[in-house]
Coordinates of C-alpha atoms and ligand atoms in Angstrom, one line a residue:
X166 CA 138.8 34.0 -201.4
X167 CA 142.3 33.9 -203.0
X168 CA 145.0 31.7 -201.6
X169 CA 146.9 34.9 -200.5
X170 CA 144.0 36.1 -198.7
X171 CA 143.6 33.0 -196.8
X172 CA 147.1 32.9 -195.7
X173 CA 147.1 36.6 -194.7
X174 CA 144.0 35.6 -192.5
X175 CA 145.7 32.6 -191.0
X176 CA 148.8 34.7 -190.4
X177 CA 147.1 37.4 -188.7
X178 CA 145.5 34.8 -186.5
X179 CA 148.6 33.1 -185.7
X180 CA 151.2 35.5 -185.3
X181 CA 154.7 34.6 -183.9
X182 CA 154.3 31.0 -185.2
X183 CA 156.5 30.8 -188.2
X184 CA 156.8 26.8 -188.3
X185 CA 153.1 26.5 -188.0
X186 CA 152.5 28.8 -190.8
X187 CA 155.1 27.1 -193.0
X188 CA 153.3 23.9 -192.6
X189 CA 149.9 25.4 -193.5
X190 CA 151.3 27.1 -196.5
X191 CA 152.9 24.0 -197.8
X192 CA 149.7 21.8 -197.5
X193 CA 147.0 24.4 -198.4
X194 CA 148.9 25.7 -201.5
X195 CA 149.0 22.1 -202.8
X196 CA 145.4 21.2 -202.0
X197 CA 143.8 24.7 -203.3
X198 CA 142.6 23.6 -206.4
X199 CA 141.1 20.2 -205.1
X200 CA 139.5 22.3 -202.5
X201 CA 138.1 24.9 -204.6
X202 CA 136.6 22.5 -207.2
X203 CA 134.7 21.0 -204.6
X204 CA 131.6 23.0 -203.5
X205 CA 130.9 20.9 -200.5
X206 CA 134.2 21.5 -199.1
X207 CA 133.7 25.5 -199.8
X208 CA 130.2 25.4 -198.3
X209 CA 131.5 23.9 -194.9
X210 CA 134.4 26.2 -194.9
X211 CA 136.8 23.3 -194.6
X212 CA 140.0 25.2 -195.0
X213 CA 139.6 27.7 -192.2
X214 CA 138.4 25.0 -189.9
X215 CA 141.1 22.5 -190.7
X216 CA 143.9 24.8 -189.8
X217 CA 142.5 25.5 -186.4
X218 CA 143.3 23.0 -183.6
X219 CA 140.0 21.5 -182.0
X220 CA 141.6 22.1 -178.6
X221 CA 145.0 23.1 -177.2
X222 CA 145.9 22.5 -173.7
X223 CA 148.7 24.3 -172.2
X224 CA 150.0 23.5 -168.6
X225 CA 152.6 24.0 -165.7
X226 CA 155.1 21.0 -165.3
X227 CA 156.8 21.6 -161.8
X228 CA 159.7 19.0 -160.7
X229 CA 162.5 18.8 -158.3
X230 CA 166.0 17.8 -159.6
X231 CA 168.2 15.6 -157.5
X232 CA 169.6 18.4 -155.5
X233 CA 166.3 19.4 -154.4
X234 CA 166.0 22.5 -156.6
X235 CA 162.6 23.1 -158.0
X236 CA 162.1 23.8 -161.6
X237 CA 159.0 24.7 -163.9
X238 CA 158.8 23.5 -167.5
X239 CA 155.7 24.0 -169.8
X240 CA 153.7 21.4 -170.9
X241 CA 151.5 21.1 -174.2
X242 CA 149.0 18.8 -175.9
X243 CA 147.5 20.1 -179.3
X244 CA 144.5 18.1 -180.2
X245 CA 144.4 19.1 -183.6
X246 CA 141.8 16.8 -185.7
X247 CA 139.7 14.1 -184.6
X248 CA 137.7 13.7 -187.8
X249 CA 138.8 10.2 -188.6
X250 CA 139.9 8.9 -185.1
X251 CA 141.1 9.7 -181.7
X252 CA 143.8 12.2 -181.6
X253 CA 147.2 10.5 -182.1
X254 CA 150.8 11.6 -182.2
X255 CA 154.0 11.9 -180.1
X256 CA 155.3 13.9 -177.2
X257 CA 158.5 15.8 -178.0
X258 CA 160.8 16.9 -175.1
X259 CA 163.3 19.4 -176.4
X260 CA 164.2 23.1 -175.2
X261 CA 163.0 24.4 -178.7
X262 CA 159.6 23.2 -178.1
X263 CA 156.9 25.9 -178.1
X264 CA 153.4 26.1 -179.3
X265 CA 154.5 27.2 -183.0
X266 CA 156.2 24.0 -183.4
X267 CA 153.8 21.7 -181.8
X268 CA 150.9 23.0 -184.0
X269 CA 152.9 22.3 -187.2
X270 CA 153.6 18.9 -185.9
X271 CA 149.7 18.4 -184.9
X272 CA 148.8 19.7 -188.3
X273 CA 151.1 17.5 -190.3
X274 CA 150.1 14.4 -188.3
X275 CA 146.6 14.8 -189.2
X276 CA 147.3 14.3 -192.8
X277 CA 150.1 11.6 -192.2
X278 CA 147.8 9.9 -190.0
X279 CA 145.0 9.9 -192.5
X280 CA 147.5 8.5 -195.3
X281 CA 148.1 5.5 -193.2
X282 CA 144.4 4.4 -193.8
X283 CA 144.4 3.7 -190.1
X284 CA 141.5 5.6 -188.0
X285 CA 143.5 8.0 -186.2
X286 CA 143.1 11.8 -186.0
X287 CA 145.9 14.1 -185.5
X288 CA 147.7 15.5 -182.0
X289 CA 151.1 16.4 -180.9
X290 CA 152.5 17.3 -177.4
X291 CA 155.6 18.1 -175.6
X292 CA 157.7 20.3 -173.3
X293 CA 160.6 22.5 -173.6
X294 CA 162.2 20.1 -170.9
X295 CA 166.0 19.8 -171.7
X296 CA 167.0 16.1 -170.7
X297 CA 170.7 16.7 -171.4
X298 CA 172.7 15.7 -168.1
X299 CA 169.6 14.8 -166.5
X300 CA 169.5 11.5 -164.0
X301 CA 167.1 8.7 -164.5
X302 CA 165.4 9.7 -161.3
X303 CA 165.0 13.3 -162.6
X304 CA 163.5 12.1 -166.0
X305 CA 160.9 10.0 -163.9
X306 CA 159.8 12.8 -161.8
X307 CA 159.6 15.0 -164.8
X308 CA 157.3 12.4 -166.8
X309 CA 155.4 11.9 -163.7
X310 CA 154.6 15.5 -163.2
X311 CA 153.7 16.0 -167.1
X312 CA 151.3 13.1 -166.8
X313 CA 149.8 14.4 -163.6
X314 CA 148.1 17.1 -165.6
X315 CA 148.1 15.5 -169.1
X316 CA 145.9 12.4 -167.8
X317 CA 142.9 14.3 -167.6
X318 CA 142.8 14.9 -171.4
X319 CA 143.9 11.6 -172.9
X320 CA 142.4 8.0 -173.4
X321 CA 142.6 5.0 -175.4
X322 CA 139.4 6.2 -177.4
X323 CA 140.0 10.0 -177.0
X324 CA 143.7 11.0 -177.4
X325 CA 146.8 8.3 -177.7
X326 CA 150.1 9.9 -177.2
X327 CA 153.5 8.2 -178.1
X328 CA 157.1 9.1 -178.4
X329 CA 159.0 12.0 -180.4
X330 CA 162.4 13.5 -180.1
X331 CA 163.4 13.0 -176.5
X332 CA 160.7 10.5 -175.5
X333 CA 161.4 6.9 -175.9
X334 CA 160.7 3.6 -174.4
X335 CA 161.8 4.7 -170.8
X336 CA 159.9 7.9 -171.0
X337 CA 156.6 6.1 -172.3
X338 CA 157.1 3.7 -169.3
X339 CA 156.9 6.3 -166.7
X340 CA 153.9 8.1 -168.5
X341 CA 152.1 5.1 -168.6
X342 CA 152.8 4.2 -165.2
X343 CA 151.7 7.5 -163.8
X344 CA 148.5 7.4 -166.0
X345 CA 147.6 3.9 -164.9
X346 CA 147.8 5.1 -161.3
X347 CA 145.7 8.2 -161.8
X348 CA 143.2 6.7 -164.1
X349 CA 143.0 3.4 -162.2
X350 CA 142.9 1.4 -165.4
X351 CA 145.0 -0.7 -167.8
X352 CA 144.2 0.8 -171.3
X353 CA 146.0 1.3 -174.5
X354 CA 146.4 5.1 -173.8
X355 CA 149.9 5.2 -175.2
X356 CA 151.9 3.5 -178.0
X357 CA 155.5 2.8 -178.1
X358 CA 154.9 0.7 -174.8
X359 CA 157.4 -2.0 -173.5
X360 CA 156.8 -5.3 -175.3
X361 CA 155.8 -7.2 -172.0
X362 CA 153.1 -4.7 -171.4
X363 CA 151.2 -4.2 -174.6
X364 CA 153.9 -2.7 -176.9
X365 CA 154.0 -3.9 -180.5
X366 CA 157.0 -5.4 -181.9
X367 CA 158.9 -3.5 -184.5
X368 CA 157.5 -0.3 -183.1
X369 CA 160.9 1.0 -182.2
X370 CA 162.2 0.1 -185.8
X371 CA 159.2 1.1 -187.6
X372 CA 159.7 4.6 -188.6
X373 CA 163.0 4.1 -190.1
X374 CA 161.9 1.0 -191.7
X375 CA 159.0 2.5 -193.1
X376 CA 161.1 5.4 -194.7
X377 CA 163.3 3.0 -196.4
X378 CA 160.6 0.9 -197.7
X379 CA 159.3 4.1 -199.1
X380 CA 162.7 5.0 -200.6
X381 CA 162.6 1.5 -202.2
X382 CA 159.2 2.3 -203.9
X383 CA 160.7 5.5 -205.3
X384 CA 163.7 4.0 -206.5
X385 CA 161.7 1.3 -208.3
X386 CA 159.8 3.6 -210.4
X387 CA 163.4 4.2 -211.8
X388 CA 164.2 0.5 -212.2
X389 CA 166.7 0.9 -209.2
X390 CA 167.4 -0.8 -205.8
X391 CA 169.0 0.3 -202.6
X392 CA 171.9 -2.2 -203.3
X393 CA 175.4 -0.7 -203.2
X394 CA 173.8 2.8 -202.8
X395 CA 175.5 5.4 -200.7
X396 CA 173.3 7.0 -198.1
X397 CA 173.7 10.0 -196.1
X398 CA 171.5 10.3 -192.8
X399 CA 171.3 13.2 -190.4
X400 CA 170.6 12.7 -186.7
X401 CA 171.3 9.6 -184.7
X402 CA 168.0 8.9 -183.1
X403 CA 165.4 6.5 -183.2
X404 CA 164.3 7.3 -186.8
X405 CA 168.1 7.0 -188.1
X406 CA 168.9 4.0 -186.1
X407 CA 165.9 2.1 -187.8
X408 CA 166.6 3.5 -191.3
X409 CA 170.5 2.4 -190.9
X410 CA 169.2 -1.0 -190.0
X411 CA 167.1 -1.4 -193.2
X412 CA 169.4 0.2 -195.5
X413 CA 172.2 -2.0 -194.4
X414 CA 170.1 -5.2 -194.5
X415 CA 169.1 -4.4 -198.1
X416 CA 172.7 -3.8 -199.1
X417 CA 173.2 -0.1 -199.3
X418 CA 176.0 1.7 -197.5
X419 CA 175.2 4.3 -194.5
X420 CA 178.2 6.8 -194.8
X421 CA 176.8 9.7 -192.5
X422 CA 175.0 10.3 -189.3
X423 CA 174.9 13.6 -187.4
X424 CA 174.4 15.5 -184.1
X425 CA 174.1 19.1 -182.9
X426 CA 178.0 18.9 -182.8
X427 CA 178.6 17.9 -186.4
X428 CA 178.5 15.0 -188.3
X429 CA 180.3 11.7 -189.0
X430 CA 181.6 10.3 -192.4
X431 CA 182.3 6.7 -192.6
X432 CA 183.2 5.5 -196.0
X433 CA 183.4 1.7 -194.8
X434 CA 179.5 2.2 -194.3
X435 CA 177.6 0.9 -191.0
X436 CA 177.6 -2.8 -189.7
X437 CA 175.5 -4.1 -186.8
X438 CA 178.0 -3.1 -184.4
X439 CA 178.0 0.4 -185.4
X440 CA 174.1 0.5 -185.6
X441 CA 174.0 -0.8 -181.9
X442 CA 176.6 2.2 -180.9
X443 CA 173.8 4.6 -182.4
X444 CA 171.6 3.3 -179.6
X445 CA 174.3 3.6 -176.9
X446 CA 174.9 7.4 -178.1
X447 CA 171.2 8.1 -177.8
X448 CA 171.0 6.5 -174.4
X449 CA 173.9 8.6 -173.1
X450 CA 171.7 11.7 -173.2
X451 CA 174.6 13.9 -174.4
X452 CA 173.6 14.8 -177.8
X453 CA 176.9 14.4 -179.3
X454 CA 177.9 12.1 -182.6
X455 CA 182.0 13.0 -181.9
X456 CA 182.2 10.1 -179.7
X457 CA 181.2 7.4 -182.8
X458 CA 184.5 8.8 -184.4
X459 CA 186.5 8.2 -181.2
X460 CA 185.3 4.6 -181.2
X461 CA 185.7 3.7 -184.8
X462 CA 188.8 4.6 -186.5
X463 CA 188.1 5.4 -190.1
X464 CA 184.8 7.4 -189.2
X465 CA 185.8 11.2 -189.7
X466 CA 184.0 13.7 -187.4
X467 CA 183.4 17.2 -189.1
X468 CA 182.7 19.7 -186.3
X469 CA 180.0 21.9 -186.7
X470 CA 178.9 20.8 -190.0
X471 CA 175.9 19.1 -191.8
X472 CA 176.3 15.9 -193.9
X473 CA 174.9 17.5 -197.2
X474 CA 178.2 18.2 -198.9
X475 CA 179.0 14.6 -199.3
X476 CA 178.4 13.0 -202.6
X477 CA 175.7 10.3 -201.9
X478 CA 173.1 8.3 -203.8
X479 CA 170.2 9.1 -201.4
X480 CA 170.1 11.8 -198.6
X481 CA 167.9 11.1 -195.7
X482 CA 167.4 14.1 -193.3
X483 CA 166.1 12.3 -190.2
X484 CA 166.9 14.9 -187.5
X485 CA 164.5 17.8 -186.9
X486 CA 162.5 20.8 -188.6
X487 CA 164.3 22.8 -191.1
X488 CA 167.5 21.1 -190.7
X489 CA 168.2 21.3 -194.5
X490 CA 168.1 24.6 -196.2
X491 CA 168.7 26.0 -199.8
X492 CA 172.4 26.0 -199.5
X493 CA 172.4 22.3 -198.3
X494 CA 169.8 21.4 -201.3
X495 CA 172.4 23.0 -203.8
X496 CA 175.2 21.3 -202.4
X497 CA 173.5 18.0 -202.8
X498 CA 172.2 19.0 -206.4
X499 CA 175.8 19.9 -207.2
X500 CA 176.9 16.4 -206.3
X501 CA 174.1 15.2 -208.6
X502 CA 172.0 13.5 -205.7
X503 CA 169.1 11.5 -207.4
X504 CA 167.0 11.0 -204.5
X505 CA 166.0 13.0 -201.1
X506 CA 163.7 11.4 -198.5
X507 CA 162.4 13.4 -195.6
X508 CA 162.6 11.1 -192.5
X509 CA 162.1 13.8 -189.9
X510 CA 159.0 16.1 -189.9
X511 CA 159.6 19.0 -192.3
X512 CA 163.3 19.0 -192.3
X513 CA 163.8 20.6 -195.6
X514 CA 163.1 24.2 -195.7
X515 CA 160.6 25.6 -198.5
X516 CA 163.3 26.9 -200.7
X517 CA 165.3 23.6 -200.3
X518 CA 162.1 21.7 -201.6
X519 CA 161.9 24.0 -204.5
X520 CA 165.4 23.2 -205.5
X521 CA 164.6 19.6 -205.6
X522 CA 161.4 19.6 -207.2
X523 CA 162.7 21.9 -210.1
X524 CA 165.4 19.5 -210.6
X525 CA 162.7 16.8 -210.9
X526 CA 164.6 14.5 -208.6
X527 CA 162.7 11.9 -206.4
X528 CA 161.9 13.9 -203.5
X529 CA 159.4 12.7 -200.6
X530 CA 158.0 14.6 -197.8
X531 CA 158.1 13.4 -194.3
X532 CA 154.3 13.1 -194.0
X533 CA 154.2 10.4 -196.4
X534 CA 157.7 8.6 -195.9
X535 CA 157.7 8.6 -192.0
X536 CA 154.2 7.3 -191.7
X537 CA 155.5 4.0 -190.7
X538 CA 156.0 5.0 -187.2
X539 CA 152.5 6.1 -186.5
X540 CA 151.3 3.3 -188.6
X541 CA 152.7 1.0 -186.4
X542 CA 151.2 2.9 -183.4
X543 CA 147.9 2.3 -185.0
X544 CA 148.7 -1.3 -185.2
X545 CA 149.5 -1.5 -181.6
X546 CA 146.2 0.1 -180.8
X547 CA 144.6 -2.5 -182.8
X548 CA 146.5 -5.3 -181.1
X549 CA 145.7 -3.7 -177.7
X550 CA 142.0 -3.5 -178.5
X551 CA 142.0 -7.1 -179.4
X552 CA 144.1 -8.0 -176.4
X553 CA 146.7 -9.9 -178.2
X554 CA 150.0 -9.5 -180.2
X555 CA 151.2 -10.1 -183.5
X556 CA 154.6 -11.6 -184.3
X557 CA 157.4 -9.3 -186.0
X558 CA 156.7 -10.6 -189.3
X559 CA 153.2 -10.1 -189.0
X560 CA 153.5 -6.5 -188.0
X561 CA 156.5 -5.9 -190.5
X562 CA 154.3 -7.4 -193.3
X563 CA 151.4 -4.9 -192.5
X564 CA 153.8 -1.9 -192.4
X565 CA 155.4 -2.8 -195.7
X566 CA 151.8 -3.0 -197.3
X567 CA 150.9 0.5 -195.7
X568 CA 154.2 2.1 -197.1
X569 CA 153.5 0.6 -200.4
X570 CA 149.9 2.0 -200.5
X571 CA 151.2 5.4 -199.2
X572 CA 153.4 5.4 -202.3
X573 CA 150.7 4.5 -204.7
X574 CA 148.5 7.3 -203.1
X575 CA 151.4 9.7 -203.8
X576 CA 151.8 8.6 -207.3
X577 CA 147.9 8.5 -208.0
X578 CA 147.5 12.1 -206.6
X579 CA 150.7 13.7 -207.5
X580 CA 151.6 12.8 -211.0
X581 CA 152.0 15.9 -213.1
X582 CA 151.6 16.5 -216.9
X583 CA 155.1 15.5 -217.7
X584 CA 155.0 12.2 -215.8
X585 CA 156.8 13.7 -212.8
X586 CA 155.7 12.7 -209.4
X587 CA 155.2 15.4 -207.1
X588 CA 155.1 13.5 -203.9
X589 CA 154.5 16.6 -201.9
X590 CA 151.3 17.5 -203.6
X591 CA 150.3 13.8 -203.7
X592 CA 150.7 13.0 -200.0
X593 CA 148.7 16.5 -199.2
X594 CA 145.9 15.8 -201.7
X595 CA 145.6 12.3 -200.6
X596 CA 145.8 12.9 -197.0
X597 CA 143.7 16.1 -197.0
X598 CA 140.8 14.7 -199.1
X599 CA 139.7 11.9 -196.6
X600 CA 139.8 14.3 -193.5
X601 CA 137.7 17.2 -195.4
X602 CA 135.4 14.4 -196.5
X603 CA 135.0 13.3 -192.9
X604 CA 134.4 16.8 -191.6
X605 CA 131.6 17.6 -194.0
X606 CA 129.7 14.3 -193.3
X607 CA 130.0 15.1 -189.2
X608 CA 128.5 18.7 -189.9
X609 CA 129.7 22.0 -188.1
X610 CA 131.5 20.8 -185.1
Ligands
2IT971 O1 156.0 12.1 -186.0 C1 155.5 11.1 -185.6 O2 154.6 10.5 -186.4 C2 155.6 10.4 -184.2 N1 156.5 11.1 -183.6 C3 154.8 9.3 -184.0 C4 153.6 9.3 -183.5 C5 153.0 8.3 -183.0 O3 151.7 8.3 -182.3 O4 153.2 7.0 -183.2

């Protein structure tokens, strides 16, 4: 079978799933040679098996709003791969959520989790629920209705969900409470829990911290540090918040954040007060960054635009899939950006990635750079199993070590003949090999 024949088959089998096919193409293209040259992989038909989720659950989520009106949303859990551990991955609440997006996320999660070196398989779930303008009571009822169905399919040794876009500490709390009531047991069935009831310290910051540890490692290969670097972030959620903290701590300057309404440019950089305000913006549930410019004079709001036209030293897309397209990539290159690090899942389109890699700049894919979030979820699972909790320093040190190892794995598997490190290829090969070997070992199941 050629790569094209393989993709044609996957495309025919999964019509109307553009995001899923995009993710499959990127991974399989880069692992193709490693696959073909391994007779055991070929004999076990690993490729066709690895792109098929082990199980997909789709369910009705009915709920009542504060006025007594009844609504119905669709809930999903894609249990993608359990070759190296229980299914693990976040729950996303966003109106854009559909099967294609959750399959792409579950597929990516499988390789990301493999890269962390912790025993976690891949999964993802969510709903097309729109939390904008919803009261706390409405959010609680929705989470309870969602869990009233999902609880049958998850468990501390089976499938351990966490947060993603639209699902944070509050939603995890409501999920966990409902799970505990229905299953009648207190277990580590979710991560991202509150710190007084089994949550790991540093988990809220971990994705952003991990991204910046990865950027540090990339810059180090060029003899550079983040000190005095201007950094453009997109998004204003949990990942951007953690990254903003770490960049600021390391002496770099965050100059942009963004939302669906536009972006903020702040030449002065962020301080503790602005970083804290990012949290308030998120909690406000209104999906808008304009308020930032109203609060901080000096910060300029650019309506309806993305931040990639600004001249910066590091660009970090931290919002959502396909948020940075080929024109954005060209704009960044025109300004000579030397480093782009994906913090969201698949934020750069394939055409944008091609621009960066052709220009041979430092470019890291999300599945390597943002793995610190799920890695710390893995550390939360370990602490729950041992019924104890580690200090922030302990967790942070482990997280830092994991990010360094992921960087090393990318360099080991992704260095090309001319010395350029293709982090995309490196991450895909390193993540894939482990899962593929485990699948072979476990037989045709
Ligand atoms: O995309 C991701 O890695 C996450 N949303 C975190 C998943 C997790 O299980 O912590």
